[in-house]
Amino acid sequence: MITCPPIFLRPSSQQKIGVFYSHIGIDPSAIMRAVLVNLQYDEVAQGGSTLTQQLVKNNLLSPERSLERKLWEAGLALIVEARYSKEEILEMYFNTTFFGNHSTGIRRAARNYFGIEPKQLSLMECAVLAGLPNAPTDLNPYNDMEACRRRRDLVLENMHDQGFITGNQLNHAKKADIVLR
């Protein structure tokens, strides 16, 4: 298994991770919110999956959209949460997640975007990568540097708001240019 930089194991590096440490593999309130929004729009407009459910779906199940697959996903997510620590789950997630630019997994993303190994990533570079799984094509810095920068700044602000980085670290990382390889 590839070691992720410690920043990726922080609960605020992505918005979805914000509730990661408090759920048991599924998030009933997120599921209910998604159901209500989807009923309102009469289509799948929002998902309610946790990172654990996404890990299960991406690695063990098909991407089909069906109630049966969703039930399997929820059940398997509960099993994964019972067998692995939160840090192990996050590491598995980031080692198998698509980051855009032909990059699945943190090692490939670090190499493809910055030309370095994950352990060499700066705070700013970690924030860029942590923001990509939300919308890997739209936030890809090769496609839209300004959207990528806005997402990076949001990730950094979330980290600061939750006490994981200092004001100095926030300001320094936000001022840094995103330099791609």
mmCIF file with all atom_site columns, C-alpha atoms in Angstrom:
data_model
loop_
_atom_site.group_PDB
_atom_site.id
_atom_site.type_symbol
_atom_site.label_atom_id
_atom_site.label_alt_id
_atom_site.label_comp_id
_atom_site.label_asym_id
_atom_site.label_entity_id
_atom_site.label_seq_id
_atom_site.pdbx_PDB_ins_code
_atom_site.Cartn_x
_atom_site.Cartn_y
_atom_site.Cartn_z
_atom_site.occupancy
_atom_site.B_iso_or_equiv
_atom_site.pdbx_formal_charge
_atom_site.auth_seq_id
_atom_site.auth_comp_id
_atom_site.auth_asym_id
_atom_site.auth_atom_id
_atom_site.pdbx_PDB_model_num
ATOM 1   C CA . MET A 1 1   ? 0.000   0.000  0.000   1.00 0.00 ? 1   MET A CA 1
ATOM 2   C CA . ILE A 1 2   ? 1.244   3.487  -0.851  1.00 0.00 ? 2   ILE A CA 1
ATOM 3   C CA . THR A 1 3   ? 1.577   5.845  2.066   1.00 0.00 ? 3   THR A CA 1
ATOM 4   C CA . CYS A 1 4   ? -0.533  8.960  1.733   1.00 0.00 ? 4   CYS A CA 1
ATOM 5   C CA . PRO A 1 5   ? 0.781   12.264 3.034   1.00 0.00 ? 5   PRO A CA 1
ATOM 6   C CA . PRO A 1 6   ? -0.613  12.917 6.541   1.00 0.00 ? 6   PRO A CA 1
ATOM 7   C CA . ILE A 1 7   ? -2.685  15.798 5.179   1.00 0.00 ? 7   ILE A CA 1
ATOM 8   C CA . PHE A 1 8   ? -4.870  13.311 3.301   1.00 0.00 ? 8   PHE A CA 1
ATOM 9   C CA . LEU A 1 9   ? -5.756  11.564 6.535   1.00 0.00 ? 9   LEU A CA 1
ATOM 10  C CA . ARG A 1 10  ? -7.154  14.745 8.035   1.00 0.00 ? 10  ARG A CA 1
ATOM 11  C CA . PRO A 1 11  ? -10.945 14.939 8.186   1.00 0.00 ? 11  PRO A CA 1
ATOM 12  C CA . SER A 1 12  ? -11.112 18.345 6.554   1.00 0.00 ? 12  SER A CA 1
ATOM 13  C CA . SER A 1 13  ? -9.037  17.834 3.441   1.00 0.00 ? 13  SER A CA 1
ATOM 14  C CA . GLN A 1 14  ? -12.247 17.354 1.482   1.00 0.00 ? 14  GLN A CA 1
ATOM 15  C CA . GLN A 1 15  ? -15.764 18.461 2.332   1.00 0.00 ? 15  GLN A CA 1
ATOM 16  C CA . LYS A 1 16  ? -17.000 14.839 2.327   1.00 0.00 ? 16  LYS A CA 1
ATOM 17  C CA . ILE A 1 17  ? -14.414 13.892 4.901   1.00 0.00 ? 17  ILE A CA 1
ATOM 18  C CA . GLY A 1 18  ? -15.875 16.480 7.267   1.00 0.00 ? 18  GLY A CA 1
ATOM 19  C CA . VAL A 1 19  ? -18.236 13.883 8.817   1.00 0.00 ? 19  VAL A CA 1
ATOM 20  C CA . PHE A 1 20  ? -16.048 10.878 8.099   1.00 0.00 ? 20  PHE A CA 1
ATOM 21  C CA . TYR A 1 21  ? -14.991 10.208 11.674  1.00 0.00 ? 21  TYR A CA 1
ATOM 22  C CA . SER A 1 22  ? -18.543 10.399 13.031  1.00 0.00 ? 22  SER A CA 1
ATOM 23  C CA . HIS A 1 23  ? -20.358 7.956  10.728  1.00 0.00 ? 23  HIS A CA 1
ATOM 24  C CA . ILE A 1 24  ? -20.374 4.150  10.784  1.00 0.00 ? 24  ILE A CA 1
ATOM 25  C CA . GLY A 1 25  ? -19.947 3.651  7.045   1.00 0.00 ? 25  GLY A CA 1
ATOM 26  C CA . ILE A 1 26  ? -23.257 5.134  6.019   1.00 0.00 ? 26  ILE A CA 1
ATOM 27  C CA . ASP A 1 27  ? -24.673 8.572  6.766   1.00 0.00 ? 27  ASP A CA 1
ATOM 28  C CA . PRO A 1 28  ? -28.462 8.355  7.188   1.00 0.00 ? 28  PRO A CA 1
ATOM 29  C CA . SER A 1 29  ? -28.926 12.141 7.155   1.00 0.00 ? 29  SER A CA 1
ATOM 30  C CA . ALA A 1 30  ? -27.010 12.438 3.861   1.00 0.00 ? 30  ALA A CA 1
ATOM 31  C CA . ILE A 1 31  ? -29.062 9.594  2.393   1.00 0.00 ? 31  ILE A CA 1
ATOM 32  C CA . MET A 1 32  ? -32.323 11.281 3.413   1.00 0.00 ? 32  MET A CA 1
ATOM 33  C CA . ARG A 1 33  ? -31.166 14.634 2.028   1.00 0.00 ? 33  ARG A CA 1
ATOM 34  C CA . ALA A 1 34  ? -30.262 12.970 -1.284  1.00 0.00 ? 34  ALA A CA 1
ATOM 35  C CA . VAL A 1 35  ? -33.595 11.127 -1.443  1.00 0.00 ? 35  VAL A CA 1
ATOM 36  C CA . LEU A 1 36  ? -35.535 14.375 -0.893  1.00 0.00 ? 36  LEU A CA 1
ATOM 37  C CA . VAL A 1 37  ? -33.517 16.307 -3.479  1.00 0.00 ? 37  VAL A CA 1
ATOM 38  C CA . ASN A 1 38  ? -33.784 13.469 -5.999  1.00 0.00 ? 38  ASN A CA 1
ATOM 39  C CA . LEU A 1 39  ? -37.550 13.232 -5.495  1.00 0.00 ? 39  LEU A CA 1
ATOM 40  C CA . GLN A 1 40  ? -37.846 16.991 -5.932  1.00 0.00 ? 40  GLN A CA 1
ATOM 41  C CA . TYR A 1 41  ? -35.994 16.891 -9.258  1.00 0.00 ? 41  TYR A CA 1
ATOM 42  C CA . ASP A 1 42  ? -37.373 13.484 -10.308 1.00 0.00 ? 42  ASP A CA 1
ATOM 43  C CA . GLU A 1 43  ? -33.854 12.321 -11.145 1.00 0.00 ? 43  GLU A CA 1
ATOM 44  C CA . VAL A 1 44  ? -30.587 11.480 -9.419  1.00 0.00 ? 44  VAL A CA 1
ATOM 45  C CA . ALA A 1 45  ? -29.361 15.003 -8.738  1.00 0.00 ? 45  ALA A CA 1
ATOM 46  C CA . GLN A 1 46  ? -27.469 14.306 -5.515  1.00 0.00 ? 46  GLN A CA 1
ATOM 47  C CA . GLY A 1 47  ? -25.789 11.353 -3.865  1.00 0.00 ? 47  GLY A CA 1
ATOM 48  C CA . GLY A 1 48  ? -25.691 10.421 -0.210  1.00 0.00 ? 48  GLY A CA 1
ATOM 49  C CA . SER A 1 49  ? -22.710 8.091  -0.233  1.00 0.00 ? 49  SER A CA 1
ATOM 50  C CA . THR A 1 50  ? -19.924 8.284  2.313   1.00 0.00 ? 50  THR A CA 1
ATOM 51  C CA . LEU A 1 51  ? -16.286 7.861  1.347   1.00 0.00 ? 51  LEU A CA 1
ATOM 52  C CA . THR A 1 52  ? -16.512 4.292  2.638   1.00 0.00 ? 52  THR A CA 1
ATOM 53  C CA . GLN A 1 53  ? -19.465 3.605  0.345   1.00 0.00 ? 53  GLN A CA 1
ATOM 54  C CA . GLN A 1 54  ? -17.554 5.132  -2.570  1.00 0.00 ? 54  GLN A CA 1
ATOM 55  C CA . LEU A 1 55  ? -14.550 2.951  -1.756  1.00 0.00 ? 55  LEU A CA 1
ATOM 56  C CA . VAL A 1 56  ? -16.781 -0.142 -1.778  1.00 0.00 ? 56  VAL A CA 1
ATOM 57  C CA . LYS A 1 57  ? -18.559 0.859  -4.986  1.00 0.00 ? 57  LYS A CA 1
ATOM 58  C CA . ASN A 1 58  ? -15.363 1.695  -6.854  1.00 0.00 ? 58  ASN A CA 1
ATOM 59  C CA . ASN A 1 59  ? -13.483 -1.434 -5.800  1.00 0.00 ? 59  ASN A CA 1
ATOM 60  C CA . LEU A 1 60  ? -16.054 -4.160 -5.189  1.00 0.00 ? 60  LEU A CA 1
ATOM 61  C CA . LEU A 1 61  ? -19.247 -3.333 -7.088  1.00 0.00 ? 61  LEU A CA 1
ATOM 62  C CA . SER A 1 62  ? -20.373 -2.191 -10.492 1.00 0.00 ? 62  SER A CA 1
ATOM 63  C CA . PRO A 1 63  ? -21.220 1.460  -11.146 1.00 0.00 ? 63  PRO A CA 1
ATOM 64  C CA . GLU A 1 64  ? -24.822 0.597  -12.066 1.00 0.00 ? 64  GLU A CA 1
ATOM 65  C CA . ARG A 1 65  ? -27.473 2.726  -10.413 1.00 0.00 ? 65  ARG A CA 1
ATOM 66  C CA . SER A 1 66  ? -29.926 0.396  -8.749  1.00 0.00 ? 66  SER A CA 1
ATOM 67  C CA . LEU A 1 67  ? -31.476 -0.056 -5.352  1.00 0.00 ? 67  LEU A CA 1
ATOM 68  C CA . GLU A 1 68  ? -29.968 -3.550 -5.079  1.00 0.00 ? 68  GLU A CA 1
ATOM 69  C CA . ARG A 1 69  ? -26.440 -2.252 -5.718  1.00 0.00 ? 69  ARG A CA 1
ATOM 70  C CA . LYS A 1 70  ? -27.002 0.597  -3.233  1.00 0.00 ? 70  LYS A CA 1
ATOM 71  C CA . LEU A 1 71  ? -28.096 -1.885 -0.544  1.00 0.00 ? 71  LEU A CA 1
ATOM 72  C CA . TRP A 1 72  ? -25.009 -4.043 -1.170  1.00 0.00 ? 72  TRP A CA 1
ATOM 73  C CA . GLU A 1 73  ? -22.874 -0.909 -1.022  1.00 0.00 ? 73  GLU A CA 1
ATOM 74  C CA . ALA A 1 74  ? -24.340 0.106  2.350   1.00 0.00 ? 74  ALA A CA 1
ATOM 75  C CA . GLY A 1 75  ? -23.955 -3.373 3.821   1.00 0.00 ? 75  GLY A CA 1
ATOM 76  C CA . LEU A 1 76  ? -20.380 -3.755 2.636   1.00 0.00 ? 76  LEU A CA 1
ATOM 77  C CA . ALA A 1 77  ? -19.536 -0.253 3.895   1.00 0.00 ? 77  ALA A CA 1
ATOM 78  C CA . LEU A 1 78  ? -20.666 -1.288 7.375   1.00 0.00 ? 78  LEU A CA 1
ATOM 79  C CA . ILE A 1 79  ? -18.406 -4.369 7.174   1.00 0.00 ? 79  ILE A CA 1
ATOM 80  C CA . VAL A 1 80  ? -15.428 -2.298 5.976   1.00 0.00 ? 80  VAL A CA 1
ATOM 81  C CA . GLU A 1 81  ? -15.940 0.175  8.827   1.00 0.00 ? 81  GLU A CA 1
ATOM 82  C CA . ALA A 1 82  ? -16.017 -2.699 11.330  1.00 0.00 ? 82  ALA A CA 1
ATOM 83  C CA . ARG A 1 83  ? -12.810 -4.277 10.030  1.00 0.00 ? 83  ARG A CA 1
ATOM 84  C CA . TYR A 1 84  ? -10.569 -1.298 9.266   1.00 0.00 ? 84  TYR A CA 1
ATOM 85  C CA . SER A 1 85  ? -9.556  1.880  11.069  1.00 0.00 ? 85  SER A CA 1
ATOM 86  C CA . LYS A 1 86  ? -10.674 5.227  9.686   1.00 0.00 ? 86  LYS A CA 1
ATOM 87  C CA . GLU A 1 87  ? -7.091  5.976  8.645   1.00 0.00 ? 87  GLU A CA 1
ATOM 88  C CA . GLU A 1 88  ? -6.837  2.666  6.763   1.00 0.00 ? 88  GLU A CA 1
ATOM 89  C CA . ILE A 1 89  ? -10.115 3.382  4.981   1.00 0.00 ? 89  ILE A CA 1
ATOM 90  C CA . LEU A 1 90  ? -8.970  6.867  3.979   1.00 0.00 ? 90  LEU A CA 1
ATOM 91  C CA . GLU A 1 91  ? -5.673  5.495  2.735   1.00 0.00 ? 91  GLU A CA 1
ATOM 92  C CA . MET A 1 92  ? -7.457  2.836  0.662   1.00 0.00 ? 92  MET A CA 1
ATOM 93  C CA . TYR A 1 93  ? -9.817  5.493  -0.688  1.00 0.00 ? 93  TYR A CA 1
ATOM 94  C CA . PHE A 1 94  ? -7.054  7.872  -1.759  1.00 0.00 ? 94  PHE A CA 1
ATOM 95  C CA . ASN A 1 95  ? -4.981  5.059  -3.227  1.00 0.00 ? 95  ASN A CA 1
ATOM 96  C CA . THR A 1 96  ? -7.861  3.992  -5.487  1.00 0.00 ? 96  THR A CA 1
ATOM 97  C CA . THR A 1 97  ? -9.650  7.282  -6.247  1.00 0.00 ? 97  THR A CA 1
ATOM 98  C CA . PHE A 1 98  ? -9.647  8.999  -9.645  1.00 0.00 ? 98  PHE A CA 1
ATOM 99  C CA . PHE A 1 99  ? -7.970  12.424 -9.575  1.00 0.00 ? 99  PHE A CA 1
ATOM 100 C CA . GLY A 1 100 ? -8.371  13.300 -13.267 1.00 0.00 ? 100 GLY A CA 1
ATOM 101 C CA . ASN A 1 101 ? -5.550  13.557 -15.823 1.00 0.00 ? 101 ASN A CA 1
ATOM 102 C CA . HIS A 1 102 ? -5.291  9.754  -16.188 1.00 0.00 ? 102 HIS A CA 1
ATOM 103 C CA . SER A 1 103 ? -4.524  9.535  -12.462 1.00 0.00 ? 103 SER A CA 1
ATOM 104 C CA . THR A 1 104 ? -6.032  6.853  -10.276 1.00 0.00 ? 104 THR A CA 1
ATOM 105 C CA . GLY A 1 105 ? -4.504  6.858  -6.816  1.00 0.00 ? 105 GLY A CA 1
ATOM 106 C CA . ILE A 1 106 ? -2.498  9.421  -4.925  1.00 0.00 ? 106 ILE A CA 1
ATOM 107 C CA . ARG A 1 107 ? 0.883   8.209  -6.215  1.00 0.00 ? 107 ARG A CA 1
ATOM 108 C CA . ARG A 1 108 ? -0.121  8.568  -9.853  1.00 0.00 ? 108 ARG A CA 1
ATOM 109 C CA . ALA A 1 109 ? -1.764  11.944 -9.182  1.00 0.00 ? 109 ALA A CA 1
ATOM 110 C CA . ALA A 1 110 ? 1.326   13.304 -7.387  1.00 0.00 ? 110 ALA A CA 1
ATOM 111 C CA . ARG A 1 111 ? 3.521   12.144 -10.259 1.00 0.00 ? 111 ARG A CA 1
ATOM 112 C CA . ASN A 1 112 ? 1.214   13.297 -13.079 1.00 0.00 ? 112 ASN A CA 1
ATOM 113 C CA . TYR A 1 113 ? 0.459   16.743 -11.671 1.00 0.00 ? 113 TYR A CA 1
ATOM 114 C CA . PHE A 1 114 ? 3.639   17.610 -9.767  1.00 0.00 ? 114 PHE A CA 1
ATOM 115 C CA . GLY A 1 115 ? 6.280   15.085 -10.844 1.00 0.00 ? 115 GLY A CA 1
ATOM 116 C CA . ILE A 1 116 ? 6.971   13.940 -7.273  1.00 0.00 ? 116 ILE A CA 1
ATOM 117 C CA . GLU A 1 117 ? 6.144   11.143 -4.840  1.00 0.00 ? 117 GLU A CA 1
ATOM 118 C CA . PRO A 1 118 ? 3.215   11.623 -2.427  1.00 0.00 ? 118 PRO A CA 1
ATOM 119 C CA . LYS A 1 119 ? 5.478   11.993 0.622   1.00 0.00 ? 119 LYS A CA 1
ATOM 120 C CA . GLN A 1 120 ? 7.114   15.017 -1.074  1.00 0.00 ? 120 GLN A CA 1
ATOM 121 C CA . LEU A 1 121 ? 3.858   16.955 -1.556  1.00 0.00 ? 121 LEU A CA 1
ATOM 122 C CA . SER A 1 122 ? 3.603   20.379 0.054   1.00 0.00 ? 122 SER A CA 1
ATOM 123 C CA . LEU A 1 123 ? 0.493   21.499 1.926   1.00 0.00 ? 123 LEU A CA 1
ATOM 124 C CA . MET A 1 124 ? -0.621  23.472 -1.139  1.00 0.00 ? 124 MET A CA 1
ATOM 125 C CA . GLU A 1 125 ? -0.117  20.500 -3.462  1.00 0.00 ? 125 GLU A CA 1
ATOM 126 C CA . CYS A 1 126 ? -1.994  18.223 -1.063  1.00 0.00 ? 126 CYS A CA 1
ATOM 127 C CA . ALA A 1 127 ? -4.870  20.693 -1.017  1.00 0.00 ? 127 ALA A CA 1
ATOM 128 C CA . VAL A 1 128 ? -4.965  20.728 -4.834  1.00 0.00 ? 128 VAL A CA 1
ATOM 129 C CA . LEU A 1 129 ? -5.097  16.937 -4.991  1.00 0.00 ? 129 LEU A CA 1
ATOM 130 C CA . ALA A 1 130 ? -7.555  16.624 -2.096  1.00 0.00 ? 130 ALA A CA 1
ATOM 131 C CA . GLY A 1 131 ? -9.992  18.838 -3.971  1.00 0.00 ? 131 GLY A CA 1
ATOM 132 C CA . LEU A 1 132 ? -9.865  16.967 -7.269  1.00 0.00 ? 132 LEU A CA 1
ATOM 133 C CA . PRO A 1 133 ? -11.987 13.852 -6.536  1.00 0.00 ? 133 PRO A CA 1
ATOM 134 C CA . ASN A 1 134 ? -15.025 16.109 -6.097  1.00 0.00 ? 134 ASN A CA 1
ATOM 135 C CA . ALA A 1 135 ? -15.018 16.867 -9.851  1.00 0.00 ? 135 ALA A CA 1
ATOM 136 C CA . PRO A 1 136 ? -11.794 15.526 -11.398 1.00 0.00 ? 136 PRO A CA 1
ATOM 137 C CA . THR A 1 137 ? -12.388 16.819 -14.915 1.00 0.00 ? 137 THR A CA 1
ATOM 138 C CA . ASP A 1 138 ? -13.861 20.216 -14.062 1.00 0.00 ? 138 ASP A CA 1
ATOM 139 C CA . LEU A 1 139 ? -11.228 20.940 -11.389 1.00 0.00 ? 139 LEU A CA 1
ATOM 140 C CA . ASN A 1 140 ? -8.247  19.566 -13.346 1.00 0.00 ? 140 ASN A CA 1
ATOM 141 C CA . PRO A 1 141 ? -5.674  22.390 -13.326 1.00 0.00 ? 141 PRO A CA 1
ATOM 142 C CA . TYR A 1 142 ? -4.705  21.573 -16.914 1.00 0.00 ? 142 TYR A CA 1
ATOM 143 C CA . ASN A 1 143 ? -8.321  22.260 -17.926 1.00 0.00 ? 143 ASN A CA 1
ATOM 144 C CA . ASP A 1 144 ? -9.284  25.128 -15.605 1.00 0.00 ? 144 ASP A CA 1
ATOM 145 C CA . MET A 1 145 ? -6.574  26.530 -13.351 1.00 0.00 ? 145 MET A CA 1
ATOM 146 C CA . GLU A 1 146 ? -8.890  29.106 -11.776 1.00 0.00 ? 146 GLU A CA 1
ATOM 147 C CA . ALA A 1 147 ? -11.492 26.474 -10.756 1.00 0.00 ? 147 ALA A CA 1
ATOM 148 C CA . CYS A 1 148 ? -8.683  24.334 -9.344  1.00 0.00 ? 148 CYS A CA 1
ATOM 149 C CA . ARG A 1 149 ? -7.320  27.307 -7.392  1.00 0.00 ? 149 ARG A CA 1
ATOM 150 C CA . ARG A 1 150 ? -10.767 28.110 -5.944  1.00 0.00 ? 150 ARG A CA 1
ATOM 151 C CA . ARG A 1 151 ? -11.231 24.500 -4.843  1.00 0.00 ? 151 ARG A CA 1
ATOM 152 C CA . ARG A 1 152 ? -7.715  24.379 -3.359  1.00 0.00 ? 152 ARG A CA 1
ATOM 153 C CA . ASP A 1 153 ? -8.481  27.519 -1.364  1.00 0.00 ? 153 ASP A CA 1
ATOM 154 C CA . LEU A 1 154 ? -11.756 26.015 -0.118  1.00 0.00 ? 154 LEU A CA 1
ATOM 155 C CA . VAL A 1 155 ? -9.932  22.871 1.034   1.00 0.00 ? 155 VAL A CA 1
ATOM 156 C CA . LEU A 1 156 ? -7.333  25.018 2.819   1.00 0.00 ? 156 LEU A CA 1
ATOM 157 C CA . GLU A 1 157 ? -10.005 27.184 4.457   1.00 0.00 ? 157 GLU A CA 1
ATOM 158 C CA . ASN A 1 158 ? -11.847 24.076 5.670   1.00 0.00 ? 158 ASN A CA 1
ATOM 159 C CA . MET A 1 159 ? -8.611  22.778 7.154   1.00 0.00 ? 159 MET A CA 1
ATOM 160 C CA . HIS A 1 160 ? -7.976  26.094 8.902   1.00 0.00 ? 160 HIS A CA 1
ATOM 161 C CA . ASP A 1 161 ? -11.554 26.362 10.183  1.00 0.00 ? 161 ASP A CA 1
ATOM 162 C CA . GLN A 1 162 ? -11.270 22.902 11.725  1.00 0.00 ? 162 GLN A CA 1
ATOM 163 C CA . GLY A 1 163 ? -7.919  23.702 13.359  1.00 0.00 ? 163 GLY A CA 1
ATOM 164 C CA . PHE A 1 164 ? -5.674  21.466 11.254  1.00 0.00 ? 164 PHE A CA 1
ATOM 165 C CA . ILE A 1 165 ? -3.506  24.275 9.904   1.00 0.00 ? 165 ILE A CA 1
ATOM 166 C CA . THR A 1 166 ? -2.520  27.693 11.242  1.00 0.00 ? 166 THR A CA 1
ATOM 167 C CA . GLY A 1 167 ? -3.401  31.055 9.744   1.00 0.00 ? 167 GLY A CA 1
ATOM 168 C CA . ASN A 1 168 ? 0.192   31.387 8.545   1.00 0.00 ? 168 ASN A CA 1
ATOM 169 C CA . GLN A 1 169 ? 0.044   28.008 6.802   1.00 0.00 ? 169 GLN A CA 1
ATOM 170 C CA . LEU A 1 170 ? -3.298  28.956 5.223   1.00 0.00 ? 170 LEU A CA 1
ATOM 171 C CA . ASN A 1 171 ? -2.008  32.275 3.886   1.00 0.00 ? 171 ASN A CA 1
ATOM 172 C CA . HIS A 1 172 ? 1.278   30.808 2.642   1.00 0.00 ? 172 HIS A CA 1
ATOM 173 C CA . ALA A 1 173 ? -0.442  27.912 0.836   1.00 0.00 ? 173 ALA A CA 1
ATOM 174 C CA . LYS A 1 174 ? -3.087  30.165 -0.736  1.00 0.00 ? 174 LYS A CA 1
ATOM 175 C CA . LYS A 1 175 ? -0.410  32.525 -2.066  1.00 0.00 ? 175 LYS A CA 1
ATOM 176 C CA . ALA A 1 176 ? 1.632   29.701 -3.608  1.00 0.00 ? 176 ALA A CA 1
ATOM 177 C CA . ASP A 1 177 ? 1.395   29.258 -7.357  1.00 0.00 ? 177 ASP A CA 1
ATOM 178 C CA . ILE A 1 178 ? 0.170   25.901 -8.595  1.00 0.00 ? 178 ILE A CA 1
ATOM 179 C CA . VAL A 1 179 ? 3.179   24.738 -10.599 1.00 0.00 ? 179 VAL A CA 1
ATOM 180 C CA . LEU A 1 180 ? 2.519   21.651 -12.679 1.00 0.00 ? 180 LEU A CA 1
ATOM 181 C CA . ARG A 1 181 ? 5.165   19.387 -14.097 1.00 0.00 ? 181 ARG A CA 1
#
